Each structure stands twice: as C-alpha cells, then as structure tokens.
Amino acid sequence: MDMKNILIINAGSSSLKYQLIDIDNESVIAKGLCERIGIDGSVLGYKSNKGNTEIRRDMKNHEDAIKMVLDVLVDEKVGVIPDMSGIAAVGHRVVHGGEKFSESVLIDDDVIKAIEDCIPLGPLHNPANLMGIAGCRAVMPKVPMVAVFDTAWGQSMAKETYMYGLAYEAYEKYGIRRYGFHGTSHRYVTQRALKLLGTDKAKVITCHLGNGSSVSCSKDGRCVDTSMGLTPLEGLPMGTRCGNIDPAIVPYLMKRADMSAEQVDAYMNKKSGMFGISGVSSDFRDLWAAANEGNERAKLALSMFALAVKKYIGSYAAEMNGVDAIVFTAGIGENDRGVRELVLKDMDFLGIDVDFEYNQSCPRGEEVELTKKGSKVRVFVIPTDEEMAIARDTAALAR
Ligand code: ADP
C-alpha cells in the first residue's frame, strides 16, 4: 500500500493539533489547530503551501473537528490532497500507556480498551486522546491508525530506577512508579544524536526544555532514566510546575494554608515553577528581560532552573558510568543560549569543552554542535520533531 501521506493527531480536551506529513520526503504538507472544541467560538486554523485559512464554525466534539480538518485538507482552494484516499494512515499521540505499551501499536479495540484502562494514570490527557481516536474512527473507519505513547520510552528503565521508595503495595495496588513523559521527543533526538556520533553504541543525556521540561538518559538508544515520574510534575522546576520538592510539603501546605488536595495540586502545577518563583512569567524570554533589568527573583528562577538541569546531567553521568553526548532540545533548549551557558559552564570535570562563543552565535532551528573538536563529551542542539517521529512509527506499522 502506498504510504505517502500520514495524518498526525494530537488531541487535547478542547483542542486538536494536526499535521499532514508526506512520509516519502518527510515534509509537512499542511498543519493547524482546532480550538475551543465543545465550547462556543470554535475555530480551525490551517496552514499549507496552497494557502492559509481560519474557519469559525461550531465543533460539538472531536468528531466534528476531524471532519473539518478533512474538509479543509481537500478544499478546492487551500486543500493539499484531491480526496480522503490521500490519507494512508493516522498517527495519534497518546500521553499515558502505563506499563501496557513499550512501543507504538496499531490501534484496534483491545488497544482502545488498554488506553481506557490507563485513564486513572493520565486523567487529563488520555480521555482527550481517546476522543481524537474515536473521532477519526467515525470519520475514516477503514484507515489504519497507530498510537504513539509519551510513556513508551521510559518502559526500558530498570525496576530499581522506576520504583519509588514507597511501600511496595503502592506500586502493586495503584501502579505508582516512575513512567516518564516527553518520550517521543527524547527518543527522536537520541536517534539523531546517535546519527551525529556515527554509532549505535553510546550514552546520551537529552534535555527537553520547554514549557514542560524533562531530562532523560539512554544507553545504545534505550532509556535508562528520565526525570518525570508518575505524572509530569516530577523533576525540573518548569514554566508553572514546581518539579521535585520534599513530599511532606504537600500535607504541610494542606494543614498550614488550609488547602484541599485539589488546591495543592493546582498550586504545584499552575502557580509554581518559573512563574511562581519569579512572579514575572513562565516564559524564559520574559524572565531574561526582567533579569536584565535587575529583577532578583527572575534571576533566581533562571539560576534554579539551570542548576536543576546541571544536577540531572551529573547524576545521569554517574548512573551510566559516563556520557558521550548531551543534547538540548525544545523551546528553551533550542533557543535559550543563556540557559545553555548556565547549565554548561563549570562542567569541564566531565570532559566537556564547550565553545561558548559559538553557543551565542550558532544558527537556530538546525542541528549544531556546541563543543570544540576533541571534546570528550559532545554537546548538541537538536530541534525536536515529535510529529515526524509519530509519522515514522505510523508508516512503519501501517505498512
Ligand atoms: P511546549 O511544546 O511544551 O508548549 P516548547 O517546547 O514550545 O513548549 O517551549 C516553549 C517555551 O520555550 C516558552 O515558554 C519559552 O519559555 C521558551 N522559548 C521559546 N522561544 C524562546 C527564545 N527565543 N528564547 C528563550 N526561550 C524561548
């Protein structure tokens, strides 16, 4: 079967991101975002080389959204394919696969059931992902679909790595363990790093630093450890998430500040991190602007973030008995030269010889190496592309 065009769907509770990818030459033919699904004022955004458009029309649910996406893809003026047969397969981003999925799979009834079973682990995301899948199934029942899981990458972690120091029954009864997220991104940039190193056998640390941030490490392309846990709250302090804290702070806040469990959860996920520490913004561009004007809390937030990344790199290098390459990716990792400098300075003990001038002047949006020739550990900036990773898996499985 000709596997030319793959539709990638990333469904949120009231939004749906989509891309149509030509897998033959790995190019994006069209992409966009449906917003306010199920809310009044629904709108579809669309970009392609045939033209861009914005369509305001009610979308009751994800099925309506997918219908609109398909309509615009075959539209006379801005459409990029003659008819629906131009879509060979659909790849869905699914956030939580629990312990059931260690790789991408073709979607059938059993897979849908298994994703439903993981809803307690991903209460915000999995129901939305399932709506995206159901919507596509209703509109194009014959087209093969593939699920690509954010948690699949972390499934190769050893038990002593993914277990928490809680009573063992917490794992057995409730599935409480470290799963990790951003797996598709860590896997994609790790594979690119192995290409750049010219070997399959290497120890790589990947820093996915964006709105949500995580660090992961891998040996020979398989995840050894990753900083996010049962939920994406663990690990680095992030845009609005606190990252690692003393777990006893939770009951302390509940008593001391008279907060409910939901309030503490929201406090840690939405009011903390860079935003909460700085009191300025969760966006690193705003933080640097404020820091440059002398804002002490913005400086503090930036230093705390960089220190946390540095500590993960150090611990992962110890865990793997060395590291061959460190990768920076995602919004901050790809763009924020200042954060990269803070992380990488005073790390020569590891055998990293960074060209800090080049770090400041290197081009954006392409793969670059920040280390000097001969550096024992090499440092790369590699733009992530989760959609392309999903498209590759989808094409491979649907074939
Ligand atoms: P996500 O996909 O998790 O929404 P991204 O990976 O796109 O996030 O990262 C978004 C973040 O990247 C922004 O909040 C901002 O902090 C940071 N960012 C984006 N562009 C820049 C830039 N030019 N300089 C510094 N930080 C940037």
CSV table of C-alpha atoms and ligand atoms in Angstrom, one decimal:
chain,number,residue,atom,x,y,z
A,1,MET,CA,0.0,0.0,0.0
A,2,ASP,CA,1.2,3.5,-0.8
A,3,MET,CA,2.1,5.1,2.5
A,4,LYS,CA,2.6,8.6,1.2
A,5,ASN,CA,0.5,10.9,3.4
A,6,ILE,CA,0.2,10.4,7.2
A,7,LEU,CA,-2.2,12.5,9.3
A,8,ILE,CA,-0.9,13.2,12.8
A,9,ILE,CA,-3.4,14.0,15.6
A,10,ASN,CA,-2.6,15.4,19.0
A,11,ALA,CA,-5.9,15.7,20.8
A,12,GLY,CA,-6.4,17.8,23.9
A,13,SER,CA,-9.6,18.2,25.9
A,14,SER,CA,-10.8,21.2,23.9
A,15,SER,CA,-8.2,21.4,21.2
A,16,LEU,CA,-6.7,19.2,18.4
A,17,LYS,CA,-3.4,19.8,16.7
A,18,TYR,CA,-2.9,18.1,13.3
A,19,GLN,CA,-0.3,17.8,10.7
A,20,LEU,CA,-0.3,16.1,7.3
A,21,ILE,CA,3.1,14.6,6.6
A,22,ASP,CA,4.4,13.3,3.3
A,23,ILE,CA,6.5,10.4,4.6
A,24,ASP,CA,8.4,9.8,1.3
A,25,ASN,CA,10.3,13.0,1.7
A,26,GLU,CA,9.5,13.7,5.4
A,27,SER,CA,7.9,17.1,4.8
A,28,VAL,CA,4.9,18.7,6.4
A,29,ILE,CA,2.3,19.4,3.7
A,30,ALA,CA,-0.3,21.1,6.0
A,31,LYS,CA,-0.8,21.7,9.6
A,32,GLY,CA,-3.0,23.5,12.1
A,33,LEU,CA,-5.0,23.6,15.3
A,34,CYS,CA,-8.7,23.3,16.2
A,35,GLU,CA,-9.5,25.2,19.3
A,36,ARG,CA,-12.5,25.6,21.6
A,37,ILE,CA,-14.0,22.2,20.7
A,38,GLY,CA,-17.2,21.8,22.6
A,39,ILE,CA,-17.1,25.4,23.6
A,40,ASP,CA,-18.7,28.3,21.7
A,41,GLY,CA,-16.4,30.2,19.4
A,42,SER,CA,-14.7,27.0,17.9
A,43,VAL,CA,-12.1,27.8,15.3
A,44,LEU,CA,-9.9,25.9,13.0
A,45,GLY,CA,-6.5,27.2,11.9
A,46,TYR,CA,-4.8,25.9,8.8
A,47,LYS,CA,-1.5,26.4,7.1
A,48,SER,CA,-0.2,24.9,3.9
A,49,ASN,CA,1.8,25.9,0.8
A,50,LYS,CA,-1.6,26.3,-1.0
A,51,GLY,CA,-2.6,28.9,1.4
A,52,ASN,CA,-3.7,29.6,5.0
A,53,THR,CA,-7.1,29.9,6.4
A,54,GLU,CA,-9.1,30.2,9.6
A,55,ILE,CA,-12.6,28.8,9.8
A,56,ARG,CA,-15.0,29.7,12.6
A,57,ARG,CA,-17.7,27.0,12.8
A,58,ASP,CA,-19.2,25.1,15.7
A,59,MET,CA,-17.4,21.9,16.7
A,60,LYS,CA,-19.5,20.0,19.1
A,61,ASN,CA,-16.9,17.3,19.7
A,62,HIS,CA,-13.7,15.9,18.3
A,63,GLU,CA,-15.5,14.1,15.5
A,64,ASP,CA,-16.7,17.4,14.2
A,65,ALA,CA,-13.2,18.8,14.5
A,66,ILE,CA,-11.7,15.9,12.5
A,67,LYS,CA,-14.5,16.3,9.8
A,68,MET,CA,-13.4,19.9,9.5
A,69,VAL,CA,-9.8,19.0,9.2
A,70,LEU,CA,-10.5,16.5,6.4
A,71,ASP,CA,-12.7,19.1,4.7
A,72,VAL,CA,-10.0,21.7,4.6
A,73,LEU,CA,-7.4,19.2,3.5
A,74,VAL,CA,-9.5,18.5,0.4
A,75,ASP,CA,-10.7,22.1,-0.1
A,76,GLU,CA,-10.7,23.4,-3.6
A,77,LYS,CA,-8.7,26.5,-2.8
A,78,VAL,CA,-6.3,25.7,0.0
A,79,GLY,CA,-6.5,21.9,0.1
A,80,VAL,CA,-3.4,19.7,-0.5
A,81,ILE,CA,-4.9,16.3,-1.4
A,82,PRO,CA,-7.6,15.5,-4.0
A,83,ASP,CA,-9.7,13.3,-1.7
A,84,MET,CA,-9.6,11.4,1.5
A,85,SER,CA,-7.9,8.4,-0.1
A,86,GLY,CA,-4.9,10.7,0.0
A,87,ILE,CA,-4.5,9.8,3.7
A,88,ALA,CA,-2.9,6.4,4.1
A,89,ALA,CA,-2.8,6.3,7.9
A,90,VAL,CA,-3.3,8.3,11.1
A,91,GLY,CA,-0.9,8.5,13.9
A,92,HIS,CA,-2.2,9.6,17.3
A,93,ARG,CA,-0.2,11.0,20.2
A,94,VAL,CA,-1.3,9.2,23.4
A,95,VAL,CA,0.1,10.5,26.7
A,96,HIS,CA,-0.2,7.6,29.1
A,97,GLY,CA,0.3,4.0,28.1
A,98,GLY,CA,1.0,2.8,31.7
A,99,GLU,CA,3.0,-0.5,31.7
A,100,LYS,CA,1.0,-1.8,28.8
A,101,PHE,CA,2.8,-0.1,25.9
A,102,SER,CA,6.6,-0.1,25.5
A,103,GLU,CA,6.3,0.9,21.8
A,104,SER,CA,3.9,2.2,19.3
A,105,VAL,CA,1.0,0.0,18.2
A,106,LEU,CA,-1.7,-0.4,15.5
A,107,ILE,CA,-5.0,0.7,17.1
A,108,ASP,CA,-7.7,-1.9,17.5
A,109,ASP,CA,-10.5,-2.5,20.1
A,110,ASP,CA,-8.1,-4.1,22.6
A,111,VAL,CA,-5.7,-1.1,22.3
A,112,ILE,CA,-8.5,1.3,22.9
A,113,LYS,CA,-9.6,-0.7,25.9
A,114,ALA,CA,-6.0,-0.6,27.2
A,115,ILE,CA,-5.8,3.2,26.8
A,116,GLU,CA,-9.0,3.5,28.7
A,117,ASP,CA,-7.6,1.4,31.5
A,118,CYS,CA,-4.7,3.9,31.7
A,119,ILE,CA,-7.2,6.9,32.3
A,120,PRO,CA,-6.5,6.9,36.1
A,121,LEU,CA,-2.8,7.5,35.3
A,122,GLY,CA,-3.5,10.2,32.7
A,123,PRO,CA,-6.8,11.6,33.8
A,124,LEU,CA,-6.4,14.9,31.9
A,125,HIS,CA,-4.9,13.6,28.7
A,126,ASN,CA,-6.0,10.0,27.9
A,127,PRO,CA,-9.7,10.8,27.6
A,128,ALA,CA,-8.9,13.6,25.1
A,129,ASN,CA,-6.6,11.3,23.2
A,130,LEU,CA,-9.4,8.7,23.1
A,131,MET,CA,-11.8,11.3,21.7
A,132,GLY,CA,-9.4,12.0,18.9
A,133,ILE,CA,-9.1,8.3,18.1
A,134,ALA,CA,-12.9,7.8,18.3
A,135,GLY,CA,-13.5,10.9,16.1
A,136,CYS,CA,-11.1,9.6,13.4
A,137,ARG,CA,-12.6,6.1,13.5
A,138,ALA,CA,-16.1,7.5,13.0
A,139,VAL,CA,-15.0,9.6,10.0
A,140,MET,CA,-12.5,7.3,8.4
A,141,PRO,CA,-13.2,3.8,9.6
A,142,LYS,CA,-11.0,2.0,7.0
A,143,VAL,CA,-7.8,3.9,7.5
A,144,PRO,CA,-5.2,2.2,9.8
A,145,MET,CA,-4.4,4.1,12.9
A,146,VAL,CA,-1.4,4.0,15.2
A,147,ALA,CA,-1.0,5.1,18.8
A,148,VAL,CA,2.4,6.6,19.9
A,149,PHE,CA,2.8,6.8,23.6
A,150,ASP,CA,4.7,9.5,25.6
A,151,THR,CA,5.5,6.9,28.2
A,152,ALA,CA,6.8,4.2,25.9
A,153,TRP,CA,10.4,5.4,26.1
A,154,GLY,CA,10.5,5.1,29.9
A,155,GLN,CA,9.4,1.5,29.8
A,156,SER,CA,13.0,0.2,29.4
A,157,MET,CA,14.0,1.6,32.8
A,158,ALA,CA,15.2,-1.0,35.3
A,159,LYS,CA,13.0,-1.7,38.2
A,160,GLU,CA,15.3,-0.1,40.8
A,161,THR,CA,15.2,3.1,38.6
A,162,TYR,CA,11.4,3.4,38.2
A,163,MET,CA,10.3,2.4,41.7
A,164,TYR,CA,9.7,5.0,44.4
A,165,GLY,CA,10.7,4.4,48.0
A,166,LEU,CA,7.1,4.0,49.0
A,167,ALA,CA,5.6,0.8,50.4
A,168,TYR,CA,5.7,-1.8,47.6
A,169,GLU,CA,1.9,-2.1,47.6
A,170,ALA,CA,1.6,1.4,46.3
A,171,TYR,CA,3.1,0.0,43.1
A,172,GLU,CA,1.1,-3.2,43.1
A,173,LYS,CA,-2.2,-1.7,44.0
A,174,TYR,CA,-2.1,1.7,42.3
A,175,GLY,CA,0.6,1.4,39.6
A,176,ILE,CA,2.6,4.2,41.4
A,177,ARG,CA,6.0,4.2,39.8
A,178,ARG,CA,8.0,6.5,37.5
A,179,TYR,CA,6.8,6.4,33.9
A,180,GLY,CA,8.3,9.5,32.4
A,181,PHE,CA,6.9,11.7,29.6
A,182,HIS,CA,8.2,13.5,26.5
A,183,GLY,CA,9.3,10.0,25.4
A,184,THR,CA,8.7,10.6,21.7
A,185,SER,CA,10.9,13.7,21.8
A,186,HIS,CA,13.7,12.1,23.9
A,187,ARG,CA,13.7,9.1,21.5
A,188,TYR,CA,13.8,11.3,18.4
A,189,VAL,CA,16.7,13.5,19.5
A,190,THR,CA,18.6,10.5,20.9
A,191,GLN,CA,18.4,8.8,17.5
A,192,ARG,CA,19.6,12.0,15.8
A,193,ALA,CA,22.4,12.2,18.3
A,194,LEU,CA,23.5,8.6,17.6
A,195,LYS,CA,23.5,9.5,13.9
A,196,LEU,CA,25.7,12.5,14.6
A,197,LEU,CA,28.0,10.4,16.7
A,198,GLY,CA,28.1,7.8,13.9
A,199,THR,CA,27.4,4.9,16.2
A,200,ASP,CA,24.5,2.9,17.8
A,201,LYS,CA,26.5,2.4,21.0
A,202,ALA,CA,26.6,5.5,23.1
A,203,LYS,CA,25.5,7.1,26.4
A,204,VAL,CA,23.3,10.1,25.7
A,205,ILE,CA,21.7,12.6,28.0
A,206,THR,CA,18.8,14.5,26.5
A,207,CYS,CA,17.4,17.8,27.9
A,208,HIS,CA,13.9,18.5,26.6
A,209,LEU,CA,13.5,22.0,28.0
A,210,GLY,CA,10.2,23.6,27.0
A,211,ASN,CA,7.0,24.7,28.8
A,212,GLY,CA,7.2,21.3,30.4
A,213,SER,CA,10.8,20.1,30.9
A,214,SER,CA,12.5,16.8,31.5
A,215,VAL,CA,15.9,15.2,31.3
A,216,SER,CA,16.5,11.6,30.2
A,217,CYS,CA,19.5,9.4,29.6
A,218,SER,CA,19.9,6.4,27.4
A,219,LYS,CA,22.4,3.7,26.6
A,220,ASP,CA,22.6,2.5,23.0
A,221,GLY,CA,19.2,4.1,22.2
A,222,ARG,CA,17.3,2.7,25.1
A,223,CYS,CA,16.1,4.8,28.0
A,224,VAL,CA,18.0,4.3,31.3
A,225,ASP,CA,16.4,7.0,33.4
A,226,THR,CA,14.1,10.0,33.0
A,227,SER,CA,13.2,12.8,35.3
A,228,MET,CA,9.4,12.9,35.1
A,229,GLY,CA,7.5,10.4,37.2
A,230,LEU,CA,4.0,9.1,37.8
A,231,THR,CA,2.9,12.5,36.4
A,232,PRO,CA,4.8,15.3,34.6
A,233,LEU,CA,5.2,17.2,37.8
A,234,GLU,CA,8.4,15.4,38.9
A,235,GLY,CA,11.9,16.5,38.0
A,236,LEU,CA,12.9,20.0,37.0
A,237,PRO,CA,11.1,23.1,38.0
A,238,MET,CA,9.2,24.1,34.9
A,239,GLY,CA,7.2,27.0,33.5
A,240,THR,CA,4.5,26.7,36.1
A,241,ARG,CA,5.3,23.3,37.8
A,242,CYS,CA,7.4,23.0,40.9
A,243,GLY,CA,9.3,19.9,40.0
A,244,ASN,CA,11.0,17.9,42.8
A,245,ILE,CA,10.0,19.0,46.3
A,246,ASP,CA,10.0,17.4,49.7
A,247,PRO,CA,6.8,15.3,49.5
A,248,ALA,CA,6.0,16.3,53.1
A,249,ILE,CA,5.3,19.8,51.8
A,250,VAL,CA,2.0,18.6,50.5
A,251,PRO,CA,0.4,17.7,53.8
A,252,TYR,CA,2.2,20.7,55.4
A,253,LEU,CA,0.5,23.1,52.9
A,254,MET,CA,-2.8,21.4,53.4
A,255,LYS,CA,-2.7,22.0,57.1
A,256,ARG,CA,-0.8,25.2,57.2
A,257,ALA,CA,-2.5,27.0,54.3
A,258,ASP,CA,-5.8,25.1,54.7
A,259,MET,CA,-5.7,23.8,51.2
A,260,SER,CA,-7.6,20.9,49.7
A,261,ALA,CA,-5.8,18.2,47.7
A,262,GLU,CA,-7.0,19.8,44.5
A,263,GLN,CA,-5.8,23.2,45.6
A,264,VAL,CA,-2.3,21.9,46.4
A,265,ASP,CA,-2.3,20.1,43.1
A,266,ALA,CA,-3.2,23.3,41.2
A,267,TYR,CA,-0.6,25.2,43.3
A,268,MET,CA,2.2,22.9,42.3
A,269,ASN,CA,1.2,22.5,38.7
A,270,LYS,CA,0.0,26.0,37.7
A,271,LYS,CA,1.3,28.6,40.2
A,272,SER,CA,4.8,27.4,40.9
A,273,GLY,CA,8.0,26.9,38.8
A,274,MET,CA,9.5,29.8,36.9
A,275,PHE,CA,6.2,31.7,37.1
A,276,GLY,CA,5.7,31.3,40.8
A,277,ILE,CA,9.3,31.8,41.8
A,278,SER,CA,9.8,34.9,39.6
A,279,GLY,CA,6.4,36.4,40.0
A,280,VAL,CA,7.0,37.6,36.4
A,281,SER,CA,6.2,34.9,33.8
A,282,SER,CA,6.6,31.3,32.8
A,283,ASP,CA,8.2,32.3,29.5
A,284,PHE,CA,12.0,32.4,29.6
A,285,ARG,CA,12.2,35.4,27.2
A,286,ASP,CA,10.3,37.4,29.8
A,287,LEU,CA,12.5,36.1,32.6
A,288,TRP,CA,15.7,37.2,30.8
A,289,ALA,CA,14.2,40.6,30.1
A,290,ALA,CA,13.3,41.0,33.7
A,291,ALA,CA,16.6,39.6,35.0
A,292,ASN,CA,18.5,42.0,32.7
A,293,GLU,CA,16.6,44.9,34.3
A,294,GLY,CA,17.8,43.7,37.7
A,295,ASN,CA,14.8,41.6,38.8
A,296,GLU,CA,16.3,39.4,41.5
A,297,ARG,CA,13.5,36.8,41.5
A,298,ALA,CA,13.7,36.4,37.8
A,299,LYS,CA,17.5,35.8,38.1
A,300,LEU,CA,16.8,33.3,40.9
A,301,ALA,CA,14.3,31.4,38.8
A,302,LEU,CA,16.8,31.1,35.9
A,303,SER,CA,19.6,30.0,38.2
A,304,MET,CA,17.4,27.5,39.9
A,305,PHE,CA,16.3,26.0,36.5
A,306,ALA,CA,19.9,25.8,35.2
A,307,LEU,CA,21.2,24.3,38.4
A,308,ALA,CA,18.5,21.6,38.3
A,309,VAL,CA,19.4,20.6,34.8
A,310,LYS,CA,23.1,20.5,35.7
A,311,LYS,CA,22.3,18.2,38.7
A,312,TYR,CA,20.4,15.8,36.5
A,313,ILE,CA,23.3,15.7,34.0
A,314,GLY,CA,25.7,14.9,36.8
A,315,SER,CA,23.6,12.2,38.3
A,316,TYR,CA,22.9,10.6,35.0
A,317,ALA,CA,26.6,10.6,34.1
A,318,ALA,CA,27.2,8.8,37.4
A,319,GLU,CA,24.3,6.4,36.8
A,320,MET,CA,25.6,5.4,33.3
A,321,ASN,CA,29.3,5.5,34.3
A,322,GLY,CA,29.9,8.2,31.7
A,323,VAL,CA,28.3,10.1,28.9
A,324,ASP,CA,29.2,10.5,25.3
A,325,ALA,CA,26.8,13.3,24.3
A,326,ILE,CA,24.4,15.8,25.8
A,327,VAL,CA,21.5,17.1,23.7
A,328,PHE,CA,19.5,20.3,24.2
A,329,THR,CA,16.0,20.4,22.6
A,330,ALA,CA,12.5,22.0,22.7
A,331,GLY,CA,11.7,25.7,23.1
A,332,ILE,CA,14.3,26.6,25.7
A,333,GLY,CA,16.9,24.0,24.8
A,334,GLU,CA,16.8,25.1,21.1
A,335,ASN,CA,16.6,28.8,21.6
A,336,ASP,CA,17.8,29.9,25.0
A,337,ARG,CA,21.6,30.4,24.7
A,338,GLY,CA,21.8,31.9,28.2
A,339,VAL,CA,20.3,28.9,29.9
A,340,ARG,CA,22.5,26.6,27.9
A,341,GLU,CA,25.5,28.6,29.1
A,342,LEU,CA,24.4,28.5,32.7
A,343,VAL,CA,24.0,24.7,32.5
A,344,LEU,CA,27.2,24.0,30.7
A,345,LYS,CA,29.6,26.3,32.5
A,346,ASP,CA,31.9,24.7,35.1
A,347,MET,CA,31.3,21.3,33.7
A,348,ASP,CA,34.8,20.6,32.3
A,349,PHE,CA,35.3,18.0,35.0
A,350,LEU,CA,33.0,15.8,32.9
A,351,GLY,CA,35.2,16.2,29.8
A,352,ILE,CA,33.0,18.8,28.1
A,353,ASP,CA,34.9,21.5,26.1
A,354,VAL,CA,32.2,24.0,25.1
A,355,ASP,CA,32.7,26.7,22.6
A,356,PHE,CA,30.7,29.3,24.5
A,357,GLU,CA,31.1,31.9,21.7
A,358,TYR,CA,29.6,29.6,19.2
A,359,ASN,CA,26.8,28.8,21.7
A,360,GLN,CA,25.9,32.5,21.5
A,361,SER,CA,26.1,32.8,17.7
A,362,CYS,CA,25.1,29.4,16.3
A,363,PRO,CA,22.1,29.3,13.9
A,364,ARG,CA,18.7,28.5,15.3
A,365,GLY,CA,16.4,25.7,14.0
A,366,GLU,CA,19.1,23.4,12.9
A,367,GLU,CA,21.3,20.7,14.4
A,368,VAL,CA,24.6,22.2,15.7
A,369,GLU,CA,27.4,21.0,17.9
A,370,LEU,CA,28.4,23.3,20.8
A,371,THR,CA,31.6,21.5,21.8
A,372,LYS,CA,35.1,22.1,20.3
A,373,LYS,CA,36.9,19.5,18.3
A,374,GLY,CA,38.4,16.8,20.5
A,375,SER,CA,35.9,17.3,23.4
A,376,LYS,CA,35.5,14.0,25.1
A,377,VAL,CA,31.8,14.6,25.6
A,378,ARG,CA,30.0,16.2,22.7
A,379,VAL,CA,27.1,18.7,23.2
A,380,PHE,CA,24.5,19.2,20.5
A,381,VAL,CA,21.4,21.3,20.0
A,382,ILE,CA,18.9,19.2,18.1
A,383,PRO,CA,15.5,20.6,17.1
A,384,THR,CA,12.9,18.0,18.3
A,385,ASP,CA,10.1,16.8,15.9
A,386,GLU,CA,7.6,14.7,17.7
A,387,GLU,CA,5.2,14.7,14.8
A,388,MET,CA,7.8,13.3,12.5
A,389,ALA,CA,8.7,10.6,15.0
A,390,ILE,CA,5.0,9.7,15.2
A,391,ALA,CA,4.7,9.7,11.4
A,392,ARG,CA,7.6,7.4,11.0
A,393,ASP,CA,6.2,4.9,13.5
A,394,THR,CA,2.8,5.2,11.9
A,395,ALA,CA,4.1,4.5,8.4
A,396,ALA,CA,6.2,1.6,9.6
A,397,LEU,CA,3.3,-0.1,11.5
A,398,ALA,CA,0.6,0.6,8.9
A,399,ARG,CA,2.7,-0.9,6.1
B,1,ADP,P1,5.6,23.1,24.7
B,1,ADP,O1,5.8,22.4,23.4
B,1,ADP,O2,5.9,22.4,26.0
B,1,ADP,O3,4.5,24.0,24.8
B,1,ADP,P2,8.0,24.5,23.8
B,1,ADP,O4,9.0,23.4,23.7
B,1,ADP,O5,7.5,25.1,22.5
B,1,ADP,O6,6.9,24.2,24.8
B,1,ADP,O7,8.7,25.7,24.6
B,1,ADP,C1,8.1,26.8,24.9
B,1,ADP,C2,9.0,27.7,25.8
B,1,ADP,O8,10.2,27.9,25.2
B,1,ADP,C3,8.4,29.1,26.1
B,1,ADP,O9,7.6,29.1,27.2
B,1,ADP,C4,9.7,29.9,26.3
B,1,ADP,O10,10.0,29.8,27.7
B,1,ADP,C5,10.8,29.1,25.6
B,1,ADP,N1,11.3,29.8,24.4
B,1,ADP,C6,10.7,29.8,23.2
B,1,ADP,N2,11.5,30.6,22.4
B,1,ADP,C7,12.5,31.1,23.1
B,1,ADP,C8,13.6,32.0,22.9
B,1,ADP,N3,13.8,32.6,21.7
B,1,ADP,N4,14.4,32.3,23.9
B,1,ADP,C9,14.2,31.8,25.1
B,1,ADP,N5,13.2,30.9,25.4
B,1,ADP,C10,12.3,30.6,24.5
